[in-house]
Coordinates of C-alpha atoms in Angstrom, one line a residue:
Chain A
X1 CA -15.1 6.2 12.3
X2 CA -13.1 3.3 10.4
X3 CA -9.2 2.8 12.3
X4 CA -7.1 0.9 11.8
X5 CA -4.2 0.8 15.0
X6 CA -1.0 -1.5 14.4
X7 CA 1.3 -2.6 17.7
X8 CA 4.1 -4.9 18.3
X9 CA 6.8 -3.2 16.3
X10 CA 10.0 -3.3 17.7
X11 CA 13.8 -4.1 17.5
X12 CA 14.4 -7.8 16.9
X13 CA 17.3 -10.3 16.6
X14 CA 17.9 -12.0 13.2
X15 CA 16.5 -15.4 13.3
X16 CA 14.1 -13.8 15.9
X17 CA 10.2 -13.9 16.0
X18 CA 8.2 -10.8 16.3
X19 CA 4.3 -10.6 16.3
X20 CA 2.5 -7.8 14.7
X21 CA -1.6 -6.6 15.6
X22 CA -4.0 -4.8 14.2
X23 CA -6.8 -3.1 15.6
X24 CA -10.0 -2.4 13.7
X25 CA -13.1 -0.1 14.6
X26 CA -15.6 0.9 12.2
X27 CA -15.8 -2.1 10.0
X28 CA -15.8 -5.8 10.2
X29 CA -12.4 -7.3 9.3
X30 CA -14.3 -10.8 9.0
X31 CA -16.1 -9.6 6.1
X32 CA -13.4 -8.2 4.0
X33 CA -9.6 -8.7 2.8
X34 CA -7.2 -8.2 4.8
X35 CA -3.7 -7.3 4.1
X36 CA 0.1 -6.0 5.2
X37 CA 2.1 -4.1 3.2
X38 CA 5.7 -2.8 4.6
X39 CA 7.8 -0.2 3.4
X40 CA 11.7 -0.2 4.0
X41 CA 13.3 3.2 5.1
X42 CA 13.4 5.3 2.1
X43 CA 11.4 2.7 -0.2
X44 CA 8.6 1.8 -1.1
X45 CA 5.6 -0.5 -0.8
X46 CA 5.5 -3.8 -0.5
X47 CA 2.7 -6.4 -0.4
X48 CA 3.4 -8.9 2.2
X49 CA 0.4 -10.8 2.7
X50 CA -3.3 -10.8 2.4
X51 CA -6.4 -13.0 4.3
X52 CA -9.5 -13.8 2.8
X53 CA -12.7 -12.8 3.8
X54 CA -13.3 -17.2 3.9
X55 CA -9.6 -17.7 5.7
X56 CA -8.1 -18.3 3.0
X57 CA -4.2 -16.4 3.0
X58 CA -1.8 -15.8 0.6
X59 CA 2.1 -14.5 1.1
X60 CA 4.4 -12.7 -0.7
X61 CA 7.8 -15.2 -1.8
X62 CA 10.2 -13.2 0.2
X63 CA 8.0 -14.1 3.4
X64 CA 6.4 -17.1 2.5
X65 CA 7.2 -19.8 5.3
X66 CA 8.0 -17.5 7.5
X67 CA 5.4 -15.2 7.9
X68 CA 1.8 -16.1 9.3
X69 CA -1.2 -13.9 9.0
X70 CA -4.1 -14.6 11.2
X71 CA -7.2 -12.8 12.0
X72 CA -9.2 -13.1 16.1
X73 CA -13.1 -12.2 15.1
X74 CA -14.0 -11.5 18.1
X75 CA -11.5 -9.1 19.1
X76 CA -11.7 -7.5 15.7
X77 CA -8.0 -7.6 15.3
X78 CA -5.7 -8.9 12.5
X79 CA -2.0 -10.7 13.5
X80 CA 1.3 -10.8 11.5
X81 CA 3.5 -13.5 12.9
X82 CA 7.4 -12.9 11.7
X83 CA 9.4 -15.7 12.0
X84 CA 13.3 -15.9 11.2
X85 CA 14.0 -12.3 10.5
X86 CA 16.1 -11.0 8.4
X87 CA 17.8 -7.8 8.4
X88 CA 15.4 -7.0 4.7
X89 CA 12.5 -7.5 7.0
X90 CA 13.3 -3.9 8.4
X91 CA 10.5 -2.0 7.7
X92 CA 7.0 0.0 8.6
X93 CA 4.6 -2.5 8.4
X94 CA 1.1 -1.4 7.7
X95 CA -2.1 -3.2 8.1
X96 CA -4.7 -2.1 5.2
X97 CA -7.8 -3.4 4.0
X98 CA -10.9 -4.1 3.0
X99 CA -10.1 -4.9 -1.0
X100 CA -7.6 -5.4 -3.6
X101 CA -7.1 -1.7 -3.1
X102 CA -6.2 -0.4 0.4
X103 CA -9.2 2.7 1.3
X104 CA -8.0 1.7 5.0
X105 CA -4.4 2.1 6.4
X106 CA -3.0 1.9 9.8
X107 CA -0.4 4.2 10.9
X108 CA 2.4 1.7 10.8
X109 CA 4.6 0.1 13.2
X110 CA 8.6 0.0 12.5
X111 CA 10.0 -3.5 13.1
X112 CA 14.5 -3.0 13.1
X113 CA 16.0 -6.5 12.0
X114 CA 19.5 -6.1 14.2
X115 CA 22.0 -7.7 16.0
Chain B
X1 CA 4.5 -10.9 -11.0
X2 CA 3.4 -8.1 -13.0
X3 CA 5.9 -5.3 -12.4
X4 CA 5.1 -1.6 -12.5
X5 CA 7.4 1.4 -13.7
X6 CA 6.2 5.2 -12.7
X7 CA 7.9 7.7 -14.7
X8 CA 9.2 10.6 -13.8
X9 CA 11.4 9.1 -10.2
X10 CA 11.1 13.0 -9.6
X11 CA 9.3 16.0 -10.6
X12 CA 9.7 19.6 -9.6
X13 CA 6.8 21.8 -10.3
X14 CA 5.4 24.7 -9.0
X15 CA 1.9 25.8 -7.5
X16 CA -0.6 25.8 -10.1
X17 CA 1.3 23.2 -12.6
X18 CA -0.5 20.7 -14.2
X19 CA 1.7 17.8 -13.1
X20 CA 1.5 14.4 -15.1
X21 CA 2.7 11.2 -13.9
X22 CA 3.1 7.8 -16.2
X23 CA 2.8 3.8 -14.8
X24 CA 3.5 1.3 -16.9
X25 CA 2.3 -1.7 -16.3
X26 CA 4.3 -5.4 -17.7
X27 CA 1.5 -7.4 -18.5
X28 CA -2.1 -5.7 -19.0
X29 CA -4.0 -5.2 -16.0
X30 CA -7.6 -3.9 -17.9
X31 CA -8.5 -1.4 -15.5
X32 CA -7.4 -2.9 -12.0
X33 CA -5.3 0.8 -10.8
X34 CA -5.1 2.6 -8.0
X35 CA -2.7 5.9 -7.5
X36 CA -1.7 6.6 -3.6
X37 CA -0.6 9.9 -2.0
X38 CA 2.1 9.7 0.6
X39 CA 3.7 11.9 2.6
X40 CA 6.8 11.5 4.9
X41 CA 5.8 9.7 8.2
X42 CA 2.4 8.6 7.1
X43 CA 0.9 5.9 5.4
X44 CA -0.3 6.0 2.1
X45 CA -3.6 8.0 0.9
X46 CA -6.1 6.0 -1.5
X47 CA -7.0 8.9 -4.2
X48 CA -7.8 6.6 -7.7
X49 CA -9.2 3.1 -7.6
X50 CA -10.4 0.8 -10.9
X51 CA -7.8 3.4 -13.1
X52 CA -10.3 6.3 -13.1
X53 CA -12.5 6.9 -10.3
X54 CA -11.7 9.2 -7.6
X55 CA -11.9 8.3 -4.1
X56 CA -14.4 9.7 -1.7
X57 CA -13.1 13.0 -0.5
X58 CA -10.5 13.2 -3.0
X59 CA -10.3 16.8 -4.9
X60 CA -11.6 17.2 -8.2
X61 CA -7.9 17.8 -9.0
X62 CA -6.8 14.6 -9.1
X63 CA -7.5 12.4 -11.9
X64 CA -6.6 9.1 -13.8
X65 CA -6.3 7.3 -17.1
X66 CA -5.6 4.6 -19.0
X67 CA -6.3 0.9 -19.6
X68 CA -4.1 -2.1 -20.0
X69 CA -0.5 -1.4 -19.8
X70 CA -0.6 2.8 -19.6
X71 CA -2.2 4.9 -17.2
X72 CA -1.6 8.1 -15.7
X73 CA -2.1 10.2 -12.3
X74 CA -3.2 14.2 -13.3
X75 CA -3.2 16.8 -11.0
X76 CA -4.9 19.6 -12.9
X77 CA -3.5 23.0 -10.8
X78 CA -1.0 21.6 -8.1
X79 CA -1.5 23.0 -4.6
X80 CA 0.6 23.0 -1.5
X81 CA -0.7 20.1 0.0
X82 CA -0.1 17.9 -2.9
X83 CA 3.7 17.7 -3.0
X84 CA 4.0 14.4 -1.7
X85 CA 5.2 10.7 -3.3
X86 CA 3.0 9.1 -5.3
X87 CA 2.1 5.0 -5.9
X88 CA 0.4 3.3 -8.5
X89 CA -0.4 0.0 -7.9
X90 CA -2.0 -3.1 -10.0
X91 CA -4.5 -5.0 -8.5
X92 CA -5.0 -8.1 -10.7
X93 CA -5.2 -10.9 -7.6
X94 CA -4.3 -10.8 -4.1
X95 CA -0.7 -10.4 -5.6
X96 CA -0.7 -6.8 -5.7
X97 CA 2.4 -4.9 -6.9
X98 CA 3.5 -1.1 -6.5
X99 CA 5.1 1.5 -8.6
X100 CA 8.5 2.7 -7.2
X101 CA 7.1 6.3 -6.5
X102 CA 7.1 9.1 -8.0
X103 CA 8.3 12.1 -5.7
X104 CA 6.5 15.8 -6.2
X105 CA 9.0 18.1 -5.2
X106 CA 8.6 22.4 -5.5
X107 CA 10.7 24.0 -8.0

């Protein structure tokens, strides 16, 4: 059975660093995109960022420089580093893959930007 | 980035409607759509990918249209499960963009 299982959510300072996981069974995350999308409460989707299949990764402008996606092969897990929060960083943040369109979520994980 | 518009923000129908829903698309994106189910405290359902074809698993129900700048989401008889939010979303590059929702609500 493809999962997908997000950790690391959690209430964080602004200015504050926060790293996000993803677990994946099922499938090889290696061999396909991966991406984050978050969702503000009451909002709606937004792509964050998205890794290669070849390591290449691409952010969205509101992140980009702060925000660092990563991938571990052999764990079979995806990373979201957030660096210098913002209180507009609060959100769900969901891991999805394996294309341009998302046939796999995660559950979510709720990172609170607040001092 | 290539924006998307759903239209209607809300629609209250009843079961067995045929319910419509419209995205809009600024720039053409040929056929690169998908349409997501969502419903409060989950994450997002795929149900249409590449504008018109249905997901694995997806009911017969559903269904979607278009090309270019115009598409649409059809639910042919809505059931009780289905009142949910619903996403379109262009998929053009890695830069992928989302419709601000569309909510199904019962009359």
């Amino acid at each position: 059975e493809v999962q997908l299982v997000e950790s690391g959510g959690g209430l964080v300072q602004p200015g504050g660093s926060l790293r996000l996981s993803c677990a994946a069974s099922g499938f090889t995350i290696s061999a396909n995109f991966m991406s984050w999308v978050r969702q503000s409460p009451g909002k709606g989707l937004e792509w964050v960022s998205t890794i290669y299949s070849g390591g290449a990764t691409y952010y969205a402008d509101s992140v980009k420089g702060r925000f660092t996606i990563s991938r571990d092969n052999s764990k079979n897990k995806l990373y979201l580093q957030l660096s210098n929060v913002r209180a507009e960083d609060t959100a769900v943040y969901y891991c999805a893959g394996d294309a341009y369109y998302y046939d796999k979520w995660g559950q979510g994980t709720l990172v609170a930007v607040s001092s | 980035d290539i924006q998307m518009t759903q239209s209607p923000s809300t629609l209250s129908a009843s079961v067995g409607d045929r319910v419509t829903i419209t995205c809009r698309a600024s720039q053409s994106v040929s056929s690169w759509l998908a349409w997501y189910q969502q419903k409060p405290g989950k994450a997002p359902k795929l149900l249409i990918y590449k504008a018109s074809s249905l997901e694995s698993g997806v009911p017969s129900r559903f269904s979607g249209s278009g090309s270019g700048t115009e598409f649409t989401l059809t639910i042919t008889s809505l059931q009780p499960d289905d009142f949910a939010t619903y996403y379109c979303q262009q998929y053009t590059s890695y830069s992928v963009t989302f419709g601000q929702g569309t909510k199904v609500e019962s009359k």
